[in-house]
PDB file of C-alpha atoms in Angstrom:
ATOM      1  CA  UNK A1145     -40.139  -9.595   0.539  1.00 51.00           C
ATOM      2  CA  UNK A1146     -41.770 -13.096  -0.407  1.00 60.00           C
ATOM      3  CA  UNK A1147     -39.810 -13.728  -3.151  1.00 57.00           C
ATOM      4  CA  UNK A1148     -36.588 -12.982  -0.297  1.00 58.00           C
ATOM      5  CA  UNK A1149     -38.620 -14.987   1.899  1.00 63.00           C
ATOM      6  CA  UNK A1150     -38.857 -17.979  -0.270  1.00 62.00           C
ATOM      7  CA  UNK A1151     -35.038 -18.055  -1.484  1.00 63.00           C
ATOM      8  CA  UNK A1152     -33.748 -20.021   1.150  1.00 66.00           C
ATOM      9  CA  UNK A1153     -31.188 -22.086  -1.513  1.00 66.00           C
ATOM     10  CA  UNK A1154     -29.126 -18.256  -2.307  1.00 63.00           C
ATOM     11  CA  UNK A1155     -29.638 -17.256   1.673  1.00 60.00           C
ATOM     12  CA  UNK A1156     -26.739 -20.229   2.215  1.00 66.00           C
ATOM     13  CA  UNK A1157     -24.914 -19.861  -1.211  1.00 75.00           C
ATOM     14  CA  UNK A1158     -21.094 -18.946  -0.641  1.00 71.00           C
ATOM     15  CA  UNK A1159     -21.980 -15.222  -2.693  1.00 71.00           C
ATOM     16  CA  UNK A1160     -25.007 -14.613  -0.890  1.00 74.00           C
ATOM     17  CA  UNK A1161     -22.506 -15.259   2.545  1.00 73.00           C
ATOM     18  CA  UNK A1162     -19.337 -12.960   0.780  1.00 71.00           C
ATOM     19  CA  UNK A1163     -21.992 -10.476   0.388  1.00 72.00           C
ATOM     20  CA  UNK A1164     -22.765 -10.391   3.983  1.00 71.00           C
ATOM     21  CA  UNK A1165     -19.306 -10.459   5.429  1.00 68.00           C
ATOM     22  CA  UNK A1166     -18.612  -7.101   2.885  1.00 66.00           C
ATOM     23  CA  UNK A1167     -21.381  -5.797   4.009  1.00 67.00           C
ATOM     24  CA  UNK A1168     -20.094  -6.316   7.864  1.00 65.00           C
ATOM     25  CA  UNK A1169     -16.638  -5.082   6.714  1.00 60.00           C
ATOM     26  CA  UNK A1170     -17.997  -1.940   5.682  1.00 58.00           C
ATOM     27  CA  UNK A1171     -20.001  -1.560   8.551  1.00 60.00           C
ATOM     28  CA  UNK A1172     -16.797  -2.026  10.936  1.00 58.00           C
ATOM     29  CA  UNK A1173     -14.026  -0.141   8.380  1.00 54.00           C
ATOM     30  CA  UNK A1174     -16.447   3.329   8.950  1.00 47.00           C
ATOM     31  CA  UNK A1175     -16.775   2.900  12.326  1.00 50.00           C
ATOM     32  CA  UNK A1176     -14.673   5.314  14.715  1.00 43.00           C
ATOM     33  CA  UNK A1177     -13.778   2.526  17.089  1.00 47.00           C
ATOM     34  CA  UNK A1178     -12.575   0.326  14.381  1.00 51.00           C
ATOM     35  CA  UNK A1179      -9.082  -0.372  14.757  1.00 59.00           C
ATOM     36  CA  UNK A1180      -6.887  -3.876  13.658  1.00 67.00           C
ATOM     37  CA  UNK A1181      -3.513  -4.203  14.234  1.00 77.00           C
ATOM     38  CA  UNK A1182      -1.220  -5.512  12.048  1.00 85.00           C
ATOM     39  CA  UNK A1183       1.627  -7.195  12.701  1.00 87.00           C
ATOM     40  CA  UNK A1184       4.539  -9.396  11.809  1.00 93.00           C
ATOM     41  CA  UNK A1185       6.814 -11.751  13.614  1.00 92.00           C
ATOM     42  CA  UNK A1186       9.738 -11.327  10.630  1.00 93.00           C
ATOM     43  CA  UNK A1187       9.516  -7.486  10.384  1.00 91.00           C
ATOM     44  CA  UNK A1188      12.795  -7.358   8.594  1.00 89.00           C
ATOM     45  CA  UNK A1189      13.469 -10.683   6.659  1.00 91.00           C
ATOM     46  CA  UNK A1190      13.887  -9.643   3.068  1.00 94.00           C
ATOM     47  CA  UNK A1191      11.582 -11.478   1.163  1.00 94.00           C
ATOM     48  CA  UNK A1192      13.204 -14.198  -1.707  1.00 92.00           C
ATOM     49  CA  UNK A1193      11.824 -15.237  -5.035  1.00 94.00           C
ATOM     50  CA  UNK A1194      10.068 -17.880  -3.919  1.00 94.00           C
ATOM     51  CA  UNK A1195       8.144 -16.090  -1.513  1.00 95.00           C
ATOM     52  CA  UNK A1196       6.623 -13.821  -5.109  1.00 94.00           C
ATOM     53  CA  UNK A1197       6.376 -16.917  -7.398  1.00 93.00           C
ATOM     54  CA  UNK A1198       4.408 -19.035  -4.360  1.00 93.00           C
ATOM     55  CA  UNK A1199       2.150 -16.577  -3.362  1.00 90.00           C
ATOM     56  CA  UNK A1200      -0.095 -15.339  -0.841  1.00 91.00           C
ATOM     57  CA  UNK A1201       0.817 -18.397   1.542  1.00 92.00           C
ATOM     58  CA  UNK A1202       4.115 -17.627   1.406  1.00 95.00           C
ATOM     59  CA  UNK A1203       4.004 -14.295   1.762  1.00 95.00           C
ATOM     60  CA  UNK A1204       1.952 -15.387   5.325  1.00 94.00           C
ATOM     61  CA  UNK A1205       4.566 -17.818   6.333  1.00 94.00           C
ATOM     62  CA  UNK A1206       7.614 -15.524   5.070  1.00 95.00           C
ATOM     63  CA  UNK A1207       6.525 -12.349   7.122  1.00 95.00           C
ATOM     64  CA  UNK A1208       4.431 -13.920  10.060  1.00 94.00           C
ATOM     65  CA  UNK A1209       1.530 -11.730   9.339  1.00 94.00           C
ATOM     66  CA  UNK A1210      -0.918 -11.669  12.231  1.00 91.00           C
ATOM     67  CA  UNK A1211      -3.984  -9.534  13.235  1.00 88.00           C
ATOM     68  CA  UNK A1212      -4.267  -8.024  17.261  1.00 83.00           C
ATOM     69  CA  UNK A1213      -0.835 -10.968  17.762  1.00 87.00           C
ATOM     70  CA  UNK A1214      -3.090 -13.828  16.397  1.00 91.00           C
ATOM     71  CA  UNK A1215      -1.815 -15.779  13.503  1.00 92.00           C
ATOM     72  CA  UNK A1216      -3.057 -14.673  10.679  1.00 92.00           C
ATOM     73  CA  UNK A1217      -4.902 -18.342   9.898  1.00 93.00           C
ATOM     74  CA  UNK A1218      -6.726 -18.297  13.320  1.00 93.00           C
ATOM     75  CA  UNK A1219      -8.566 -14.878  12.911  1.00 90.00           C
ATOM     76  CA  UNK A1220     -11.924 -14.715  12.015  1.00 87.00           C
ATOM     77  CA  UNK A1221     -13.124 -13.889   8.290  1.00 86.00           C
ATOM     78  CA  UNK A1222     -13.904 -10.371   8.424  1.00 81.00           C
ATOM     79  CA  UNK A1223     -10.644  -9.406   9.894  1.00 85.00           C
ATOM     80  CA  UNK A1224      -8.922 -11.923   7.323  1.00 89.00           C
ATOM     81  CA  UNK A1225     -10.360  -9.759   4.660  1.00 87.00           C
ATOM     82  CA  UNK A1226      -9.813  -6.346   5.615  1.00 85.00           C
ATOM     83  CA  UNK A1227      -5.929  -7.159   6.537  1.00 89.00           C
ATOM     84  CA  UNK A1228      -5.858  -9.002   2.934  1.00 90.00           C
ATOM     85  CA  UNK A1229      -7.111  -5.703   1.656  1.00 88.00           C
ATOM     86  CA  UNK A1230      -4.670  -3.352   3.551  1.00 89.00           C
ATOM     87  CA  UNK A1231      -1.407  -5.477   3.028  1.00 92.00           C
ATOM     88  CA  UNK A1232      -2.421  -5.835  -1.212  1.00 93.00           C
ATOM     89  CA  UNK A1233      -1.385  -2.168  -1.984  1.00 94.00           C
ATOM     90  CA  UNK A1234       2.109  -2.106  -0.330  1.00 95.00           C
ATOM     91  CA  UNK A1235       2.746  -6.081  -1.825  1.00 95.00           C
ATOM     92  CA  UNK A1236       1.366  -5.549  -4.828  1.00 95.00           C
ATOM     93  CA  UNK A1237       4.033  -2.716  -5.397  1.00 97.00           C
ATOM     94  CA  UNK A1238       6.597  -5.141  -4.026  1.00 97.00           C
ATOM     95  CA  UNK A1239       6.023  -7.913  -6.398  1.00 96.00           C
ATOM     96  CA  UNK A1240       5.338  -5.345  -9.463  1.00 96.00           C
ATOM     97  CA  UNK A1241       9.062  -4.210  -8.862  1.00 97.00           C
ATOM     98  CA  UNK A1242      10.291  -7.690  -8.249  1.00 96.00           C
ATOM     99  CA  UNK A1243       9.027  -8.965 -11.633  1.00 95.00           C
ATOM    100  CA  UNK A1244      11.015  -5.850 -13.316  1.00 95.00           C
ATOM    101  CA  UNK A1245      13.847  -7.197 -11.666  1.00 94.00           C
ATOM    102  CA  UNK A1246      14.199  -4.429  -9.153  1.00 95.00           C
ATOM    103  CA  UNK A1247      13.055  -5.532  -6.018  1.00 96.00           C
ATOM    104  CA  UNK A1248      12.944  -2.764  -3.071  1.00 97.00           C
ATOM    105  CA  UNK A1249      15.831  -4.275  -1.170  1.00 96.00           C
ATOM    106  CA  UNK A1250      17.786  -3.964  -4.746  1.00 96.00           C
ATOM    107  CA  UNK A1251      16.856  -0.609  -5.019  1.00 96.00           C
ATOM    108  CA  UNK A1252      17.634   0.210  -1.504  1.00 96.00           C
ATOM    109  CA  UNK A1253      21.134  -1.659  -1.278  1.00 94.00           C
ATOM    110  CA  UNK A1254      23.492   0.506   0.778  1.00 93.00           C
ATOM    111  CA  UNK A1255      20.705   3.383   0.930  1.00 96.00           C
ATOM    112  CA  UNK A1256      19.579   4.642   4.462  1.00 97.00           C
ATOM    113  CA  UNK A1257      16.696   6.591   2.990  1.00 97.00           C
ATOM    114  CA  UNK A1258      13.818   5.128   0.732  1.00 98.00           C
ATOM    115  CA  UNK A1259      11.482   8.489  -1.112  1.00 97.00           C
ATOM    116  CA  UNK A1260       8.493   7.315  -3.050  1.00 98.00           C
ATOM    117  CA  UNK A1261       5.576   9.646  -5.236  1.00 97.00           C
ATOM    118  CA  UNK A1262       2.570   8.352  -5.109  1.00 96.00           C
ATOM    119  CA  UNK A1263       0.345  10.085  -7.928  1.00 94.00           C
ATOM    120  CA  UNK A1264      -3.721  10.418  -8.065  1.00 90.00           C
ATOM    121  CA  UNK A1265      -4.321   8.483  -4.988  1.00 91.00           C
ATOM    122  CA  UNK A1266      -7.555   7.737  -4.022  1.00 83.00           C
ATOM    123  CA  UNK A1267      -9.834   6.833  -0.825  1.00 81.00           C
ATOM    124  CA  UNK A1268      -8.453   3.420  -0.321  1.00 84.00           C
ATOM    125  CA  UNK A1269      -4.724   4.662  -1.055  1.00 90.00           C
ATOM    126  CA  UNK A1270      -4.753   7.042   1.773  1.00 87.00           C
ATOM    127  CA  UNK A1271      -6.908   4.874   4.013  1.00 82.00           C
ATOM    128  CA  UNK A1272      -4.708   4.004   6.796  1.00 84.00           C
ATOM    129  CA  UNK A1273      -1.464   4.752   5.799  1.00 87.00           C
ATOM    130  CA  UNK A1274       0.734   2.201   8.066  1.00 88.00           C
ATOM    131  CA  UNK A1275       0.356  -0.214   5.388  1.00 93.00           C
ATOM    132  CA  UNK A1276       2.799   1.267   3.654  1.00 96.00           C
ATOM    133  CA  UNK A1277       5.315   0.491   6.417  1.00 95.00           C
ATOM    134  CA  UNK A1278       5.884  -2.645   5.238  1.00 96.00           C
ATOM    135  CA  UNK A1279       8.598  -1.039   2.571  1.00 97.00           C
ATOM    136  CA  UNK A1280      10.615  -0.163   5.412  1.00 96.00           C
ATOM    137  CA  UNK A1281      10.374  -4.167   6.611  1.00 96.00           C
ATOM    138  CA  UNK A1282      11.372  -5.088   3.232  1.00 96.00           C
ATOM    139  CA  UNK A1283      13.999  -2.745   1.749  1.00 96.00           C
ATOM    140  CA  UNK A1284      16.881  -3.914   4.211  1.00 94.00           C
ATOM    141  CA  UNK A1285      18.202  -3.734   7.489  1.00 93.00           C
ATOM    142  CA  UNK A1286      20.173  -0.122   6.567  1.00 95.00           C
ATOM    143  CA  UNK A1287      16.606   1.636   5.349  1.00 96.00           C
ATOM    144  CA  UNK A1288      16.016   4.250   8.615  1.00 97.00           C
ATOM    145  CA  UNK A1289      14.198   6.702   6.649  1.00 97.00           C
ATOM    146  CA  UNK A1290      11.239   6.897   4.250  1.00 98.00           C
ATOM    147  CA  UNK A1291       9.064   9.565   2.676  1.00 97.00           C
ATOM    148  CA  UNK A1292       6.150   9.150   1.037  1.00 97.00           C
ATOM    149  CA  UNK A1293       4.362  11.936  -1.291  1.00 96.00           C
ATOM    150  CA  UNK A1294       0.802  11.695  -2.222  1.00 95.00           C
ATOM    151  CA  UNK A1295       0.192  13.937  -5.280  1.00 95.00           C
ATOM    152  CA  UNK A1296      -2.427  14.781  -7.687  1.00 92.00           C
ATOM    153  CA  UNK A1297      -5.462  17.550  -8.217  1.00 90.00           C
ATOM    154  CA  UNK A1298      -7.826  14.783  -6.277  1.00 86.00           C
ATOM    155  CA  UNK A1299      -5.421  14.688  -2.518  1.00 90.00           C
ATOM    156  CA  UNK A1300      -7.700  17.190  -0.115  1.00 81.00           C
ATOM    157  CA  UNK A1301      -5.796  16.119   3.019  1.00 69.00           C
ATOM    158  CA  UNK A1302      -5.537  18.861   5.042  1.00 75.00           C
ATOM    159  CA  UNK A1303      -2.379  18.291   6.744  1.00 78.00           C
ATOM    160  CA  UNK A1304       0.698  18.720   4.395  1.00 85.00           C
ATOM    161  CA  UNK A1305       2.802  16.796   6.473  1.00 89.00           C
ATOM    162  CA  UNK A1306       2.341  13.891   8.750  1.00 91.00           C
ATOM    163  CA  UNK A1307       4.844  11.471  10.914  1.00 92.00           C
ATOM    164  CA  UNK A1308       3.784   8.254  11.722  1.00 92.00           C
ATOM    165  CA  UNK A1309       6.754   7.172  13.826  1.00 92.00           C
ATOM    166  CA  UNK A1310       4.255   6.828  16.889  1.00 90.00           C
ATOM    167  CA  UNK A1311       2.748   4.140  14.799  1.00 89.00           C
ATOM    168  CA  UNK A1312       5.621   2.386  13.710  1.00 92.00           C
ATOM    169  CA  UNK A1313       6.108  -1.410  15.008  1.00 91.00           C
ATOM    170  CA  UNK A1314       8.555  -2.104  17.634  1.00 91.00           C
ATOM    171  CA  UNK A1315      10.964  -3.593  15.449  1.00 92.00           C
ATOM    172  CA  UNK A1316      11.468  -0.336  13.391  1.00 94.00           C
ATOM    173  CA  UNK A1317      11.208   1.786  16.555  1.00 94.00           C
ATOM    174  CA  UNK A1318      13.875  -0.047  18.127  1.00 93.00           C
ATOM    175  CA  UNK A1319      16.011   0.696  14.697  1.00 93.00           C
ATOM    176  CA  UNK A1320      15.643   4.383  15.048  1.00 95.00           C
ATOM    177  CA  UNK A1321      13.219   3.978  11.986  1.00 96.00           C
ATOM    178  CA  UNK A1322      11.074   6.762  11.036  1.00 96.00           C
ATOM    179  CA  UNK A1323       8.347   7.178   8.505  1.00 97.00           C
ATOM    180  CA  UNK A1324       6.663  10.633   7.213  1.00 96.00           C
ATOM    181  CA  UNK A1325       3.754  11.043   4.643  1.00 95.00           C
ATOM    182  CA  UNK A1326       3.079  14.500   2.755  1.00 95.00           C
ATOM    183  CA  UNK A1327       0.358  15.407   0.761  1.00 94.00           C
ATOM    184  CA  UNK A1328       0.737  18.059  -2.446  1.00 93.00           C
ATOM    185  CA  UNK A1329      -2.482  19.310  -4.366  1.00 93.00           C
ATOM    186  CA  UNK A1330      -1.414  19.740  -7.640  1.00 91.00           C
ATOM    187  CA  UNK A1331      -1.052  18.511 -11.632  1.00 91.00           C
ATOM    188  CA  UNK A1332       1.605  16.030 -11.604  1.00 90.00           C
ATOM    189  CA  UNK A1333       3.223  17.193 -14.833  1.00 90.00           C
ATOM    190  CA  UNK A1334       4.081  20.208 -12.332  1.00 91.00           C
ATOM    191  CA  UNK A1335       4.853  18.115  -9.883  1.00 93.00           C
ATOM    192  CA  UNK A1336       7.434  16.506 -12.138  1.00 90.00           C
ATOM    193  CA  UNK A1337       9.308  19.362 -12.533  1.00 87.00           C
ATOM    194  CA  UNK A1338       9.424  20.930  -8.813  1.00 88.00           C
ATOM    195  CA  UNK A1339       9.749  17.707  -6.972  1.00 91.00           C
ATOM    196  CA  UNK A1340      11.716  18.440  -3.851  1.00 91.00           C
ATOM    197  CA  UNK A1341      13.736  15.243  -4.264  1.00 91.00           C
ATOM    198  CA  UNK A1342      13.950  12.533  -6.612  1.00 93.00           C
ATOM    199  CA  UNK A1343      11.898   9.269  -6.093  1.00 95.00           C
ATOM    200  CA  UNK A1344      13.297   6.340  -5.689  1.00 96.00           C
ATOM    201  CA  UNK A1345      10.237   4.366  -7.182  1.00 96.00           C
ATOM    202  CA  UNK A1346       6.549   5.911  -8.171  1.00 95.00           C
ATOM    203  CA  UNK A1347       3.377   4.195  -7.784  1.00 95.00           C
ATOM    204  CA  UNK A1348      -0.099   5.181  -9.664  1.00 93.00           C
ATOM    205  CA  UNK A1349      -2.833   2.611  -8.045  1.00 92.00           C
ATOM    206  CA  UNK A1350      -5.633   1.736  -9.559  1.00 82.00           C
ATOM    207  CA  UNK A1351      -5.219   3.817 -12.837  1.00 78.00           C
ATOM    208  CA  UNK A1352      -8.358   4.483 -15.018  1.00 74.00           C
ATOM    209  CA  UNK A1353      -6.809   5.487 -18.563  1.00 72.00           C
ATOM    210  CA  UNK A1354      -9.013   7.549 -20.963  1.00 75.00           C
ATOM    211  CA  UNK A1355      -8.272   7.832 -24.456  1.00 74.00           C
ATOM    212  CA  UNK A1356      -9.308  11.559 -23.624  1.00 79.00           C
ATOM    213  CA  UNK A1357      -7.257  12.141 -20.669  1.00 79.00           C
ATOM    214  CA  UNK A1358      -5.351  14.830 -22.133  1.00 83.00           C
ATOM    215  CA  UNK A1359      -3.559  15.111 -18.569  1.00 80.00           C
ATOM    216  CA  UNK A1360      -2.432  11.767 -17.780  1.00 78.00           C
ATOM    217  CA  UNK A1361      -1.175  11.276 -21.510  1.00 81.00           C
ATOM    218  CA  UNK A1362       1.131  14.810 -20.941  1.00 83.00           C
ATOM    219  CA  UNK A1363       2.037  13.293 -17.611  1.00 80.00           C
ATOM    220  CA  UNK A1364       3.210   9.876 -19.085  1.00 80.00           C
ATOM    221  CA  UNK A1365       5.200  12.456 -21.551  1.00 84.00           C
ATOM    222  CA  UNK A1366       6.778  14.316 -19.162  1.00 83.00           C
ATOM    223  CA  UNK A1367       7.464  11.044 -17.587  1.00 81.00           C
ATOM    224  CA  UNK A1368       9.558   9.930 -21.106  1.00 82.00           C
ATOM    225  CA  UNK A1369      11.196  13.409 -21.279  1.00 81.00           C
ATOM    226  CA  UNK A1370      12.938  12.706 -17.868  1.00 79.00           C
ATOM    227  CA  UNK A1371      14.263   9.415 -18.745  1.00 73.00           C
ATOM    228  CA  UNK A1372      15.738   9.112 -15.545  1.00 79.00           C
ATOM    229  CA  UNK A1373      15.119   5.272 -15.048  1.00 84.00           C
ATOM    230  CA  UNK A1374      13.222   5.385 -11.792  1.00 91.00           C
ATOM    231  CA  UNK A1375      10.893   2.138 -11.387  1.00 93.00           C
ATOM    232  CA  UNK A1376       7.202   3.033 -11.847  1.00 92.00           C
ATOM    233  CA  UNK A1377       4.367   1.033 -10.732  1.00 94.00           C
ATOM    234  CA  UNK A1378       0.599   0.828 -12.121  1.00 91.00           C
ATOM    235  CA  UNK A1379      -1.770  -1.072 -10.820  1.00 90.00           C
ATOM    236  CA  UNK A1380      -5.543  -1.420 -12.130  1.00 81.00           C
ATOM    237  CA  UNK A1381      -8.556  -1.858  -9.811  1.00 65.00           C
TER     238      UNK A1381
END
């Protein structure tokens, strides 16, 4: 407790203050009452190359991101953070299929209906799922529909099914938009195979490959076997 005391020069360093406002973050992200809105002035402007090549302040200026109707700039720190964190795992699937040279609204040209397989998700994946809204914003004026599937041996949700329409922003309620999330307990090699409909991208976040992951390396396999040219995303942690 001295020695804490005494350290006045790391009490004021910028990682002793990042350290804090985490700390904070968590605090607020597991509390019941915790609840930021996110939302955009350009729901539906399809986002151009520059907008991926200039980055994050683009991406800001591009979509009007804004927290509780506040520019996104003008809100405190903590809230900055945890809508950074929430937005990176739908974006960073955007500009992963950009860079292929398949961006969403590519993939989604003349399609009303968008179906994406998410496999192994984890905690953060399925922590507030409107995030993942912001494919609907981005895929094109003629998107209405979207399903996503969250698959793996790890998902314990116990809902199979849920609609988030009620949660949808007024621009996409106004469209007739409607999003729906299921969850599916299983090996995804099985899932492969019985797959209700064909994605039209798939998305493994935050992958942790093991030489002796006998699983994931049948999975990637199965994934060869098919062939079937479908865009699929990996992000690390």
């Amino acid at each position: 407790e001295a020695c804490r005391a005494g350290d006045e020069p790391h009490k004021s360093s910028w990682q002793c203050q990042q350290v804090g406002l985490t700390t904070r973050l968590i605090e607020a992200m597991t509390s019941p009452d915790f609840n930021v809105k996110i939302n955009f002035q350009h729901p539906d402007v399809i986002l151009d190359d520059s907008v991926y090549t200039s980055g994050w302040a683009a991406y800001i200026e591009a979509s009007g991101l804004r927290g509780h109707d506040i520019p996104f700039l003008q809100i405190t720190p903590l809230y900055q953070q945890y809508i950074i964190d929430l937005v990176s795992y739908p974006m960073s699937v955007l500009d992963s299929l950009h860079g292929a040279g398949c961006s969403i609204d590519q993939i989604c040209q003349n399609k009303t209906h968008l179906e994406v397989h998410i496999f192994r998700p984890t905690g953060a994946v399925l922590a507030d799922c409107r995030k993942y809204e912001e494919w609907l914003h981005r895929a094109g004026p003629q998107l209405l529909t979207m399903d996503i599937w969250f698959v793996g041996p790890e998902v314990t949700v116990g809902v199979p099914e849920y609609d988030c329409n009620k949660f949808l922003c007024s621009s996409c309620s106004q469209r007739g938009r409607s999003m729906r999330l299921h969850f599916k307990q299983c090996e995804i090699v099985d899932w492969l195979s019985e797959a209700p409909a064909e994605p039209d991208f798939r998305v493994i976040y935050e992958a942790h490959f093991s030489p002796n992951d006998t699983k994931m390396k049948a999975t990637l396999a199965k994934l060869r076997d098919l062939d079937d040219r479908r865009p699929f995303v990996i992000t690390e942690s």
